[in-house]
Every structure is written in structure tokens, then in C-alpha cells.
Tab-separated table of C-alpha atoms and ligand atoms in Angstrom:
chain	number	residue	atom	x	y	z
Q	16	UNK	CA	-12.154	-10.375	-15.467
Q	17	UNK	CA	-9.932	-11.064	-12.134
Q	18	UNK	CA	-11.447	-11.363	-8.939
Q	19	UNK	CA	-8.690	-9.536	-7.159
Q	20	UNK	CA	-10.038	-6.363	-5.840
Q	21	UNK	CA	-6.497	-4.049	-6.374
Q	22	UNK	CA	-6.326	-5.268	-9.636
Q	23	UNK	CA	-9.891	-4.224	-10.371
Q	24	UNK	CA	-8.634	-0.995	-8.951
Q	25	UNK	CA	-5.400	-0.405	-10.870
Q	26	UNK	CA	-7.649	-1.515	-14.388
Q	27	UNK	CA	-10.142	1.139	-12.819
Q	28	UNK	CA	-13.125	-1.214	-12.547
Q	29	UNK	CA	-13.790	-0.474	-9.596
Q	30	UNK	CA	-13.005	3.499	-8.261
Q	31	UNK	CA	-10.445	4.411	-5.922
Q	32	UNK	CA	-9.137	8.305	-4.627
Q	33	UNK	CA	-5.511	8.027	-6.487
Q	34	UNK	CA	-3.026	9.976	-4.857
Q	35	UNK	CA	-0.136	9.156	-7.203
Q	36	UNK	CA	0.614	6.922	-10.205
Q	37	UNK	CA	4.137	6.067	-11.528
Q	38	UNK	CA	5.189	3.013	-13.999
Q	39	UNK	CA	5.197	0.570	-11.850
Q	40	UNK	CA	2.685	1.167	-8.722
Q	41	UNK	CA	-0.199	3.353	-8.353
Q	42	UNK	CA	-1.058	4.776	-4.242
Q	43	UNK	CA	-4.533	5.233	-3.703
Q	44	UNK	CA	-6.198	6.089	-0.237
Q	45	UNK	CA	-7.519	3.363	2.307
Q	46	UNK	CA	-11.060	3.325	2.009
Q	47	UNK	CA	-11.575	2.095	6.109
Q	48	UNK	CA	-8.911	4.854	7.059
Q	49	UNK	CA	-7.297	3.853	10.005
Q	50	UNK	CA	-5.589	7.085	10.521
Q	51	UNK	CA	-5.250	10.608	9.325
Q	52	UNK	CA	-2.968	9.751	6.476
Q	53	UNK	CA	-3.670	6.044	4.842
Q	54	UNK	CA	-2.425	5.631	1.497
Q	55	UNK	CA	-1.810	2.320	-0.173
Q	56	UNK	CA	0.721	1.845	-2.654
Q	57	UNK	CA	0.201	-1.191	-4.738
Q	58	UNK	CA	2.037	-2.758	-7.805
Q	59	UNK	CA	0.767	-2.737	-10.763
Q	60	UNK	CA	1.700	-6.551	-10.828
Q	61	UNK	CA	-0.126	-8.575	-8.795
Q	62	UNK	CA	2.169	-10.159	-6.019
Q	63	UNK	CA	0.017	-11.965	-3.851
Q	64	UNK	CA	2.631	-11.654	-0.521
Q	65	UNK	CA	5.783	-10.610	0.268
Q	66	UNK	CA	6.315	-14.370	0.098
Q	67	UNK	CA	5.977	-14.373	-3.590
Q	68	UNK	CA	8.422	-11.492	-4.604
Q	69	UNK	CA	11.529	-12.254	-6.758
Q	70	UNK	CA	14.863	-10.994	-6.971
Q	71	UNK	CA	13.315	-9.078	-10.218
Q	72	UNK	CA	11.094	-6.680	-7.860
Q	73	UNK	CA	13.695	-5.327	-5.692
Q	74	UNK	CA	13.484	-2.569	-8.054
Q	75	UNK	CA	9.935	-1.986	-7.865
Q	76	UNK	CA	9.658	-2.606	-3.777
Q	77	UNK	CA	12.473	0.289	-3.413
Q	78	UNK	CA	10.231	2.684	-5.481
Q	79	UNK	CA	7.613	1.912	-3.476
Q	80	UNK	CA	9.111	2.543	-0.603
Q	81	UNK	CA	10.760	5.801	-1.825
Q	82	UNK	CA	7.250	6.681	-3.203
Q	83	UNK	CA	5.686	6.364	0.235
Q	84	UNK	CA	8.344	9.033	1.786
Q	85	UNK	CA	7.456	11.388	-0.955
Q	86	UNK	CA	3.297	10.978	-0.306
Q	87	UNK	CA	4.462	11.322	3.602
Q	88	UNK	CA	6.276	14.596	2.552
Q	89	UNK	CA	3.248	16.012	0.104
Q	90	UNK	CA	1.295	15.595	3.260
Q	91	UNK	CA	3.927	17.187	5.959
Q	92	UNK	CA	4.044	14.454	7.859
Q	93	UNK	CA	7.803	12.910	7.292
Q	94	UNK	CA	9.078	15.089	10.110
Q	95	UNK	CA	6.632	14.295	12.851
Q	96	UNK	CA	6.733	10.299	11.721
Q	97	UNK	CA	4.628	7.975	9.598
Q	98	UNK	CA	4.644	4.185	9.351
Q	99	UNK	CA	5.227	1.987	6.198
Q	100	UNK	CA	3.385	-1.941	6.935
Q	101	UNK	CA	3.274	-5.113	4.763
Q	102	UNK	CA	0.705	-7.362	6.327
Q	103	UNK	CA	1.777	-10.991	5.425
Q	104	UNK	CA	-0.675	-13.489	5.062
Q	105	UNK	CA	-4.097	-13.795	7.098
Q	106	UNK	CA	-1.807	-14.146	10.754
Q	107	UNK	CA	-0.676	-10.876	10.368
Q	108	UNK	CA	-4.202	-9.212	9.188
Q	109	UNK	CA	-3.952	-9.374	5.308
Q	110	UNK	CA	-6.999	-9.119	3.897
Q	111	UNK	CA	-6.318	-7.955	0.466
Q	112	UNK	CA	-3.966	-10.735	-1.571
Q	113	UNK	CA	-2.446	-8.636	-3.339
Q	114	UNK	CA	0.727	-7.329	-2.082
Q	115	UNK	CA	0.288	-2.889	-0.461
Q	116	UNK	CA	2.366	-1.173	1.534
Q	117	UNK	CA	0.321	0.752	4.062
Q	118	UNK	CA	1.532	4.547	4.817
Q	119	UNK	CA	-0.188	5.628	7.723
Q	120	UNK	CA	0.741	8.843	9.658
Q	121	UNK	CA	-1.055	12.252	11.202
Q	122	UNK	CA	-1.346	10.380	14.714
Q	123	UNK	CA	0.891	8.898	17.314
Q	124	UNK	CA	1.696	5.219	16.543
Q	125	UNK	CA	1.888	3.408	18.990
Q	126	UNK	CA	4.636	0.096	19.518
Q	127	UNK	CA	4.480	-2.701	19.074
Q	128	UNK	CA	1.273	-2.846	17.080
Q	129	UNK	CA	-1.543	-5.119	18.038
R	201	5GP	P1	-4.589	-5.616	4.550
R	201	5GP	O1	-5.537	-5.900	5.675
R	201	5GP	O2	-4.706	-6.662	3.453
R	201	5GP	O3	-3.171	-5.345	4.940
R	201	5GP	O4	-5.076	-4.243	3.916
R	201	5GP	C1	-6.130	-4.146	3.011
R	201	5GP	C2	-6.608	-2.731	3.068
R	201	5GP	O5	-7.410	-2.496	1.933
R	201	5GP	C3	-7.466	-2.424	4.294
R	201	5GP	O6	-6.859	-1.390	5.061
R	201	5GP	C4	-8.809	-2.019	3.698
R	201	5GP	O7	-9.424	-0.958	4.402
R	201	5GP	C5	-8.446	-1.629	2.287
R	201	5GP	N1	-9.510	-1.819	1.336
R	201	5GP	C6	-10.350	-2.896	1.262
R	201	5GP	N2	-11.210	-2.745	0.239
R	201	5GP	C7	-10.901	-1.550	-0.355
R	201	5GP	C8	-11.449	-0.844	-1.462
R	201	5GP	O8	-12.396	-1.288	-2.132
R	201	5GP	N3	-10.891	0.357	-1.776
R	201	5GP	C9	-9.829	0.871	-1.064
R	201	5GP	N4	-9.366	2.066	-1.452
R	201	5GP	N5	-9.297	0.225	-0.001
R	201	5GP	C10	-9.824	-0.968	0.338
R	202	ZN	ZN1	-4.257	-8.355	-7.953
């Protein structure tokens, strides 16, 4: 059994509100929301960073991306804005090492971020 808490997720060890699933990723709500809209979307893989992806995920990063507009869309909020974050490493608040791209959006955002 791994000890990495997304992976527990994607095997479905451990429960999580899925919003969408495709081959490669699966987007699940943010349990600690920290706005209107927070939705995760996390490779099936587990990447520990951004620091750790290969030429052979560019694939799988621009599906996650392009999943992340369509979630933004399902939840009319592509017009008014959203933002997409990868946290890298513990300096830039990563808690979770395994690699998510935050979509968070229903609020202003402010800039730059803390
Ligand atoms: P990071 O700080 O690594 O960029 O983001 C990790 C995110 O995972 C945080 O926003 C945190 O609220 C979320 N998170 C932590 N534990 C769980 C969990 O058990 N379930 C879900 N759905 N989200 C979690
Ligand atoms: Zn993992």
C-alpha cells in the first residue's frame, strides 16, 4: 500500500468528490476549499513535482490543462476568470507530493499571490 495520499485517492482508498475522470488524470474537489470553485486535477502517475516530469508527459500536462478549462466552463466560470497553480516544492506551499494542478475560480484573485 503507498503512503501517498492522491494515490490512495485515484486507487479509491481513501474517498474523494470526483468531478471528472479521463485516461490519464482524474479532478476531484479540494477538500480545504480555498475558493468557490477548487478542483484538483491529478495524474494518474505519480509525479512527485514539476521537477520530476519528462519530455514523455507533455502529453498528459496539456490534457490537464485543457481539462481544467473544460471543469472552469461546466462551472461558468471561464468568462469571468479562474486560476490554474502548480505549487513546487515546500517554498512554494506544496503539501501534497504528488504533482495537482489547482483550478480555483468563483472569486476575485487577487496578484501576485501571497
Ligand atoms: P498543495 O498545498 O500541495 O499545492 O495542495 C494540496 C491540496 O490538497 C490542498 O489544497 C489540500 O486542501 C488538498 N488536500 C489535502 N488532503 C486532501 C484530501 O484528503 N482530499 C482532498 N480532496 N484534498 C486534499
Ligand atoms: Zn502519488
Amino acid at each position: 500500500m503507498t503512503d501517498c495520499l492522491f494515490c490512495r485517492i485515484i486507487a479509491g482508498e481513501i474517498e474523494a468528490k470526483t468531478v471528472e475522470e479521463e485516461a490519464g488524470w482524474v479532478a476531484f474537489r479540494d477538500v480545504n476549499p480555498q475558493a468557490p470553485v477548487h478542483v484538483l486535477i491529478v495524474p494518474r502517475e505519480h509525479i512527485a513535482t514539476t521537477n520530476d516530469l519528462e519530455e514523455r508527459h507533455e502529453g498528459l500536462l496539456g490534457g490537464m490543462v485543457r481539462g481544467a478549462a473544460r471543469i472552469a466552463a461546466a462551472h461558468d466560470i471561464d468568462m469571468e476568470g479562474y486560476r490554474l497553480v502548480l505549487n513546487t516544492n515546500r517554498g512554494a506551499g506544496q503539501s501534497v507530493f504528488h504533482l495537482h494542478l489547482h483550478l480555483l475560480g468563483g472569486r476575485p484573485m487577487l496578484w501576485p499571490p501571497g
